[in-house]
Coordinates of C-alpha atoms in Angstrom, one line a residue:
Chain W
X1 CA -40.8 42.8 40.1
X2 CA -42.3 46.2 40.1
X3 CA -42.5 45.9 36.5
X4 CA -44.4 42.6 36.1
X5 CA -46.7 43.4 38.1
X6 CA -47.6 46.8 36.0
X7 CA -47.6 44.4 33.3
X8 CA -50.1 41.9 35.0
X9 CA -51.9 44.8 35.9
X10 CA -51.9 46.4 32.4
X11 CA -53.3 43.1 31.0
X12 CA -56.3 43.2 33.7
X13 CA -56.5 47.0 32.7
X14 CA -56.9 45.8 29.0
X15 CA -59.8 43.2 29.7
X16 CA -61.5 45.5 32.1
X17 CA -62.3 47.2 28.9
X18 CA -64.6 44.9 28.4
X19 CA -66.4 46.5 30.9
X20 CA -67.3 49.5 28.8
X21 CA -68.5 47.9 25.6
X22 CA -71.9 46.3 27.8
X23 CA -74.5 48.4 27.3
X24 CA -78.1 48.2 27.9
X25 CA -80.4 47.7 25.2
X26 CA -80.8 50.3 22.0
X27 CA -83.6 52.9 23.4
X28 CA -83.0 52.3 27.0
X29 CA -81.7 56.0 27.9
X30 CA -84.6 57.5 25.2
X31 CA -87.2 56.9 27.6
X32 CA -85.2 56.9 30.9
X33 CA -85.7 60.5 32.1
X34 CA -89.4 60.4 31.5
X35 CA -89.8 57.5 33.8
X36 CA -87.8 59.1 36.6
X37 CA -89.9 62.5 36.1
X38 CA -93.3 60.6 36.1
X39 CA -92.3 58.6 39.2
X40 CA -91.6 61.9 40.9
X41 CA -94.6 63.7 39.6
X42 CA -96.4 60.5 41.2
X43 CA -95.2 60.8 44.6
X44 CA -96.0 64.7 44.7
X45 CA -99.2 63.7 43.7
X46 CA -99.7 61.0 46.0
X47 CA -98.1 63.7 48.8
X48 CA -100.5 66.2 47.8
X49 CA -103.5 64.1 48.2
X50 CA -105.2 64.0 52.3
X51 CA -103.7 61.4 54.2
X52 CA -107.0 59.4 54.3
X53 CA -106.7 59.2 50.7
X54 CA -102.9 58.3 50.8
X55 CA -104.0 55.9 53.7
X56 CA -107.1 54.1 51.2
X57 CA -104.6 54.4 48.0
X58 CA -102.3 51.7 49.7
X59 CA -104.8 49.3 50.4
X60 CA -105.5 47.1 47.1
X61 CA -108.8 45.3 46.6
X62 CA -108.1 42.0 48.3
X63 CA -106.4 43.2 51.0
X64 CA -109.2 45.5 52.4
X65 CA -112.0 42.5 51.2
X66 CA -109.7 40.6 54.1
X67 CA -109.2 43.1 56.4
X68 CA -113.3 43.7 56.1
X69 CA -113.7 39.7 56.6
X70 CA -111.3 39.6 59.6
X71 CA -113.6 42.8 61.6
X72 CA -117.2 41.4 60.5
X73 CA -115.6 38.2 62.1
X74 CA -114.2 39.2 65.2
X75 CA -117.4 41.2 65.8
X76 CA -119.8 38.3 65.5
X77 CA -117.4 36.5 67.8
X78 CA -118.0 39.0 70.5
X79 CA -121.3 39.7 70.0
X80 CA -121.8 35.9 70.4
X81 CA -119.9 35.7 73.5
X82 CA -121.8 38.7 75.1
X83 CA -125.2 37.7 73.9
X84 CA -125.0 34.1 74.7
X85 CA -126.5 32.3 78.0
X86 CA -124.8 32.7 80.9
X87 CA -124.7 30.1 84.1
X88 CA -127.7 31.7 85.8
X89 CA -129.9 31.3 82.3
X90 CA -129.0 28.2 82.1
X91 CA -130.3 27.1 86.0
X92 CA -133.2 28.9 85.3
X93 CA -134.2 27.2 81.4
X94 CA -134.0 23.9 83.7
X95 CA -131.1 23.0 81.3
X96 CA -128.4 21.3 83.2
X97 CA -125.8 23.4 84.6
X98 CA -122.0 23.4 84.4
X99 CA -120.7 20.5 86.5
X100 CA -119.0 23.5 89.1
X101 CA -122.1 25.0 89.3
X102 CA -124.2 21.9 89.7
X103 CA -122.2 21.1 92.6
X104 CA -122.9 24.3 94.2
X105 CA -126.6 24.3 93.0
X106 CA -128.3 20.8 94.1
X107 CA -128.0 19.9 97.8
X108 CA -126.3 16.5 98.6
X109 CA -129.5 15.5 100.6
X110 CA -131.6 15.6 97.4
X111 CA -128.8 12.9 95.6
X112 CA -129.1 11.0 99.1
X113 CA -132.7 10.0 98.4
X114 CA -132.2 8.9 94.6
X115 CA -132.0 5.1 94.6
X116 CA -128.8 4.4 93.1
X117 CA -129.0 1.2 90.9
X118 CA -126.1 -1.4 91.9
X119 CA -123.0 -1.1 89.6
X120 CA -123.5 -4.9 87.7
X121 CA -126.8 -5.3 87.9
X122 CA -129.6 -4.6 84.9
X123 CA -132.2 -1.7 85.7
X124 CA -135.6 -1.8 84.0
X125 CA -139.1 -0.3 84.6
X126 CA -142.3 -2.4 84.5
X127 CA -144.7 -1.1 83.3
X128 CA -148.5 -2.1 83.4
X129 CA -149.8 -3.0 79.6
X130 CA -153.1 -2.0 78.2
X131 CA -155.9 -4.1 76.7
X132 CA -154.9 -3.8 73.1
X133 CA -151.2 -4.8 73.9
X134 CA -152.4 -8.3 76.1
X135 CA -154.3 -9.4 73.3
X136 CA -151.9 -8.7 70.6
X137 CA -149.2 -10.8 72.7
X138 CA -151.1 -12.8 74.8
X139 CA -153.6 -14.5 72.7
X140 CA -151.5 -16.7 70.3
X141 CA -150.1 -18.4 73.7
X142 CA -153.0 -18.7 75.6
X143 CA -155.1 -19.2 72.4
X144 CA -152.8 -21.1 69.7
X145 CA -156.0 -20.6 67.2
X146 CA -156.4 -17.0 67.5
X147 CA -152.5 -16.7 66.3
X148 CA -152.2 -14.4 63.3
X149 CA -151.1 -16.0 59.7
X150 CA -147.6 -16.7 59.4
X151 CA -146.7 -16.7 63.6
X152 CA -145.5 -20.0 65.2
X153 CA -148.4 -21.8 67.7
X154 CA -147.2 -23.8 70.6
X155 CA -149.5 -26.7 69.5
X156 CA -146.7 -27.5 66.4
X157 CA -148.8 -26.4 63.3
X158 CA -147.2 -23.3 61.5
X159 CA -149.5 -21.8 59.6
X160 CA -147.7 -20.4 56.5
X161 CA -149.5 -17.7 54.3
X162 CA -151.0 -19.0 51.1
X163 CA -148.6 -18.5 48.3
X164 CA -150.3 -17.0 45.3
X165 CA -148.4 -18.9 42.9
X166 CA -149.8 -22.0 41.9
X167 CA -146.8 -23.2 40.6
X168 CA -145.2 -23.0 43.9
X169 CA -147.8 -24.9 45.8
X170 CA -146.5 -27.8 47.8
X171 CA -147.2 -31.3 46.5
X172 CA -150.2 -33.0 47.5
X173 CA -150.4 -36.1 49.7
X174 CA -150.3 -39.7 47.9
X175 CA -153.9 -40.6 48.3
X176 CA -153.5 -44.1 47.0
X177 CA -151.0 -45.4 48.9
X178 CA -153.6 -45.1 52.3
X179 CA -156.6 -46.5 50.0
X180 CA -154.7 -49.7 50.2
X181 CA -153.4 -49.9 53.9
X182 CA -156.9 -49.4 54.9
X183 CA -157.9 -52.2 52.4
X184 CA -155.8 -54.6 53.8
Chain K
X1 CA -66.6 83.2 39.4
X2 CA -69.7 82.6 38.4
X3 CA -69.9 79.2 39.3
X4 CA -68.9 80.9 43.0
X5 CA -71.9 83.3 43.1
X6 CA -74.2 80.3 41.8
X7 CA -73.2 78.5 44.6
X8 CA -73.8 81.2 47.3
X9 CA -77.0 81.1 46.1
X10 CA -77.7 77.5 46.5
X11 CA -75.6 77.2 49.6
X12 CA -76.7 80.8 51.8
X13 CA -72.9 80.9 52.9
X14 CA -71.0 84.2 52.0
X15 CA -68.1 83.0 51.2
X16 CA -68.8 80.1 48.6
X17 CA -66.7 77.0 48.7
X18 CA -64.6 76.0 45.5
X19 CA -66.1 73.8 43.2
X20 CA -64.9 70.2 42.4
X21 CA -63.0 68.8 39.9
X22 CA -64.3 70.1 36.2
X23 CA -66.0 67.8 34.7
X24 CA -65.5 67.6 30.9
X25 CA -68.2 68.6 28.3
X26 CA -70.3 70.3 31.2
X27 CA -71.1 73.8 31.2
X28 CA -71.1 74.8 35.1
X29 CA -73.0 78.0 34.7
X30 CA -75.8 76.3 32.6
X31 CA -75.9 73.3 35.3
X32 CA -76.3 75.2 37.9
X33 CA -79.0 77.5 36.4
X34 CA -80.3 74.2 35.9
X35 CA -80.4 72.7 39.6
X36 CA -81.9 76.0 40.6
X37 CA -84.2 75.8 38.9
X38 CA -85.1 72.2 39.7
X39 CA -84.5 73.1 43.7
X40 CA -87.6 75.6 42.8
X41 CA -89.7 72.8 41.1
X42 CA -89.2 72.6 37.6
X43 CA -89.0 69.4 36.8
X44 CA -88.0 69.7 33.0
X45 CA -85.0 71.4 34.6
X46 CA -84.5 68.5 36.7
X47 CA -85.3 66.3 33.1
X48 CA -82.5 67.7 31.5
X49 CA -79.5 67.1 34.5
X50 CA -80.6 63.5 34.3
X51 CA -80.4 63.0 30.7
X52 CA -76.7 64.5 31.1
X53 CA -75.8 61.7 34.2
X54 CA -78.3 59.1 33.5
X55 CA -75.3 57.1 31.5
X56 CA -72.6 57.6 33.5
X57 CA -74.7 56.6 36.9
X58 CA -76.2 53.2 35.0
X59 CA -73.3 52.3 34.2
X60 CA -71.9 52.1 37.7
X61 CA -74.8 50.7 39.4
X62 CA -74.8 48.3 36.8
X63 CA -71.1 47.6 36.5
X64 CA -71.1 47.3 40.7
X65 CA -74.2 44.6 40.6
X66 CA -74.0 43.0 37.0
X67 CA -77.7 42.6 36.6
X68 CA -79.5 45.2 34.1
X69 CA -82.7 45.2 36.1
X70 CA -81.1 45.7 39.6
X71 CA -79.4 48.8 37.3
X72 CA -82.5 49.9 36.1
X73 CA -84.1 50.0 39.1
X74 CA -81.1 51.5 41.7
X75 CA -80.5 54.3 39.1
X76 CA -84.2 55.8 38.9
X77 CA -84.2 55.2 42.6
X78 CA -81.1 57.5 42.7
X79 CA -82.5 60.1 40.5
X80 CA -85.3 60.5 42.6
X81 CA -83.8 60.3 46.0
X82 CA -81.4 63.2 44.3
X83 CA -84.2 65.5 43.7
X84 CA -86.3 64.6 46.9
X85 CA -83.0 66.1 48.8
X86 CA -82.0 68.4 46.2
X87 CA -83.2 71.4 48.4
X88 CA -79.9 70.0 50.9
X89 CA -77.8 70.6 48.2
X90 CA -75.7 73.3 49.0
X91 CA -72.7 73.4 46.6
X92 CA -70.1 71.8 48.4
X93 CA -69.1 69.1 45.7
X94 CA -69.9 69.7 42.3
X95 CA -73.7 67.6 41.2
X96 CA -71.8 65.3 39.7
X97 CA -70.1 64.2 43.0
X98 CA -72.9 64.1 44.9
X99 CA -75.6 62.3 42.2
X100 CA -72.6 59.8 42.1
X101 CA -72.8 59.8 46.5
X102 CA -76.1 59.1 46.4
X103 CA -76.0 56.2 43.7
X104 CA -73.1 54.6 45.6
X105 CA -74.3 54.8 49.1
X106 CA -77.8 53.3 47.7
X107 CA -76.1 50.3 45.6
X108 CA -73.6 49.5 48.6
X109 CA -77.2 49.0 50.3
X110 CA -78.4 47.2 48.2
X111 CA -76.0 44.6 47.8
X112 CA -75.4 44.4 51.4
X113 CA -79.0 43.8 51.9
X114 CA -79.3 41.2 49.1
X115 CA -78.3 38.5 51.0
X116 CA -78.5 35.7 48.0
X117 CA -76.4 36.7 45.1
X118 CA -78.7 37.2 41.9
X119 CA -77.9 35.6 38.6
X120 CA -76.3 38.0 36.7
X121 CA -78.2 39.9 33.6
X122 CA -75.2 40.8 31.2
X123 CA -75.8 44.0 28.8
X124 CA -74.5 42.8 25.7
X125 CA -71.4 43.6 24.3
X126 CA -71.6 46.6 21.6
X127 CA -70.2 46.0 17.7
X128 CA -67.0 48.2 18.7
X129 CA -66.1 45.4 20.9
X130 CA -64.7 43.1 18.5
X131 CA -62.6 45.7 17.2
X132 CA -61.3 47.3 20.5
X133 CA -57.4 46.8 20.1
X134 CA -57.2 45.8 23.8
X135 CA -59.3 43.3 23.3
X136 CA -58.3 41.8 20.2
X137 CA -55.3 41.5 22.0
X138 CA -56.2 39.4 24.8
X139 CA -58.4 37.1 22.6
X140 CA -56.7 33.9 22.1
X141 CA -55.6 31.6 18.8
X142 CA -56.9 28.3 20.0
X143 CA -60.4 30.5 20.1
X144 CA -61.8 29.9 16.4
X145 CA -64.9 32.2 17.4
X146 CA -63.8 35.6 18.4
X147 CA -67.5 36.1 19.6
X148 CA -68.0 33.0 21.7
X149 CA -64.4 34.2 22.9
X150 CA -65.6 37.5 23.8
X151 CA -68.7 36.6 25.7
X152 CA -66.8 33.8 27.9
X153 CA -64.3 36.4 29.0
X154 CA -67.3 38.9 29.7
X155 CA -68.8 36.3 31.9
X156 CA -65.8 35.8 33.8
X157 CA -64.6 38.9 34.1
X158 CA -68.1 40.0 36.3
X159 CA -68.0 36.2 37.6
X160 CA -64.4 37.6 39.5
X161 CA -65.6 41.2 39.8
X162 CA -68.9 39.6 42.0
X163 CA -66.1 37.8 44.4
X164 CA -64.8 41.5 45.3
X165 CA -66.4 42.9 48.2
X166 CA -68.6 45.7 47.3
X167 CA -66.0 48.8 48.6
X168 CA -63.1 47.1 46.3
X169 CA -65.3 46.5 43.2
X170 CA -66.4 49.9 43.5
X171 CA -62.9 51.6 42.8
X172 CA -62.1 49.3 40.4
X173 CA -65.6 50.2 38.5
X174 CA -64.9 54.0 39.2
X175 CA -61.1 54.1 38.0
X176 CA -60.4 51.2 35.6
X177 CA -64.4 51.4 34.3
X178 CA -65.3 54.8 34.4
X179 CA -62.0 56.6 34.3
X180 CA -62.1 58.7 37.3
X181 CA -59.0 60.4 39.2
X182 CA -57.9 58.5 42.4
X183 CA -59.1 62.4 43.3
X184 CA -62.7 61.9 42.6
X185 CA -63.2 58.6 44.1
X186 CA -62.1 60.0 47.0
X187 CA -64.4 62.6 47.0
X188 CA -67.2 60.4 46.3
X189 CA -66.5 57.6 48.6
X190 CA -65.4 60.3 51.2
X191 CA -61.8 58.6 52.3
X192 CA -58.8 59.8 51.5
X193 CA -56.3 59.2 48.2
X194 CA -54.3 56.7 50.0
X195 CA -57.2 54.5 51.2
X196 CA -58.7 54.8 47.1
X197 CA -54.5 53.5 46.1
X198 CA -54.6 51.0 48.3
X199 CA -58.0 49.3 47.6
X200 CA -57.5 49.6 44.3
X201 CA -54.1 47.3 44.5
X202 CA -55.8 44.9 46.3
X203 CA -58.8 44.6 43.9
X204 CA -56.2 44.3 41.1
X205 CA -54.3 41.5 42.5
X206 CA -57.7 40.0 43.4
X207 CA -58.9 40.2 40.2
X208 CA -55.9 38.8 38.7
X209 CA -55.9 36.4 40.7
X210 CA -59.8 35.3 39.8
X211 CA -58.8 35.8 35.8
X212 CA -55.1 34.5 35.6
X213 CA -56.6 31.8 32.9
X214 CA -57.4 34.5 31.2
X215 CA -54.7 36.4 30.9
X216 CA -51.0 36.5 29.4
X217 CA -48.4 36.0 31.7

């Protein structure tokens, strides 16, 4: 038993083998030292530098552009809500207050004598007219010649505009046919 | 002896602690000359003690995660975490253990943090491949194309090694992979022998268990 098993094991050993014949490209290990020496070189640089500039060195373009967008926001944010009209200004501009503060600000005898209009019922004002308004309204009722071209008159007659077109004009009464009622 | 006086150096302690296991093909003295002299800032000291691990730490990073970028990316990481805390070194392993901690502990991270499992990125297989005796063993007759053949069995093989949890694919990367001494694993995971043994069964019969299409019974 002991035996098979070194042999199954010397079969594995044989295709683990395998193993050592992968290797990485032709050239790889030429250049591999000098990468790992200029990465090092780079961080004693970057150590050697101030710790503002390690600080600005880690921030790329866009990311301080947003950082820079997000501060120039937030301050016009707070700016605006520490400039802007309070309650007070507000009472004061005659502008109409908050509804907490209205009901603090206006008595309740100054909403007694407001005439509340009825819940169903139509409000509206009358007003008195002026000259110019009666007789622009007035007159073709009261004075069915004084209506304007093209307005109905209660006395029946609609006075159309002339049409310019002659070739549109309405046909003309048959003349004849009265010549011979009143003949007869 | 020399390597012990280095390492008083490095560590402060009088009485300097024996090294780890030798690595092959490493001079001791000249490495250590070498991390002094990157603990005191010279980084084309430090250039050439990562040309002499970068292969060996790739390829575990990548053999752990299967993905060539992930790779890339956890090994530099390592490198530079190494010399950021290369003044802490104090000599009690040898570098190698301790580069090997740090790429470890940061690739068990990793792929505990990765919550989705990536696609993998293969490395492709070198030209020796098709010749490797092992593998021209396991290649089957009904394959016609020893290639396509190849390249299934490479995706299956990381395929199971991706169903171990990340402790049991690690010994199997460091022993069966890499080559290292139950020893050595040890020292780099920081358990003992017995705990690398036993993991390592396990991953085995795991893994056999994943491939058993794939291999001859």
């Amino acid at each position: 038993m002991k035996t098979e098993e070194s042999e199954n094991f010397e079969e594995l050993r044989r295709l683990l083998t395998l193993k050592r014949h992968e290797q990485p490209p032709p050239g790889y290990f030429t250049n591999f030292s000098a990468k790992v020496i200029a990465r090092i070189e780079a961080q004693q640089h970057a150590a050697a530098q101030p710790w503002w500039q390690r600080l600005l060195s880690g921030f790329d373009t866009k990311t301080a552009l947003v950082c820079a967008s997000s501060v120039a926001l937030g301050g016009l944010l707070i700016v605006g809500l520490t400039m802007g009209p309070s309650d007070g200004d507000l009472a004061t501009a005659g502008l109409p207050a908050q509804p907490h503060a209205g009901l603090t600000s206006h008595p309740v005898v100054m909403a007694a004598n407001v005439p509340v209009p009825a819940p169903n019922q139509p409000t509206m004002s009358i007003q008195p007219m002026s000259a110019q308004d009666q007789a622009s309204s007035i007159d073709p009722v009261v004075n069915p010649d004084a209506a304007p071209r093209g307005m109905f008159s209660p006395n029946g007659n609609f006075e159309a505009p002339r049409l310019q077109n002659p070739a549109l004009k309405p046909p003309t009464p048959p003349a004849q046919v009265n010549l011979q009622l009143n003949a007869q | 002896m020399v390597q012990a006086i280095a390492l008083g150096v490095f560590s402060g302690a009088t009485v300097p602690k024996p090294l780890a296991t030798p690595e092959p093909n490493t001079g001791r003295g000249e490495e250590l000359a070498l991390i002094q002299r990157a603990q005191n800032g010279d980084t084309s000291a430090y250039d050439d003690l990562v040309q002499k691990h970068q292969e060996r730490i790739y390829a575990t990073i990548y053999h752990m995660t299967s993905n060539h970028e992930d790779a890339n990316d956890l090994a530099q990481e390592t490198f530079i975490k190494a010399y950021s805390a290369l003044k802490s070194f104090k000599g009690d392993s040898s570098f190698f253990t301790w580069v090997y901690r740090i790429a470890v502990n940061k690739t068990i991270n990793f792929l505990k943090q990765r919550k989705n499992r990536s696609a993998m990125s293969l490395n492709d297989l070198d030209f020796n491949a098709e010749h490797d005796p092992d593998l021209v063993a396991l290649v089957s007759d009904k394959t016609p194309r020893r290639e396509a053949s190849l390249a299934e069995l490479q995706e299956k093989l990381n395929e199971a090694m991706q169903k171990l949890s990340e402790t049991h694919r690690l010994v199997v990367t460091l022993h069966d992979v890499q080559g290292l001494a139950h020893e050595e694993i040890a020292r780099i995971t920081e358990c003992n022998v017995g705990t690398v043994r036993s993991r390592l069964f396990y991953a085995r019969q795991q893994l056999q268990a994943y491939l058993s299409d794939y291999l001859k019974h």
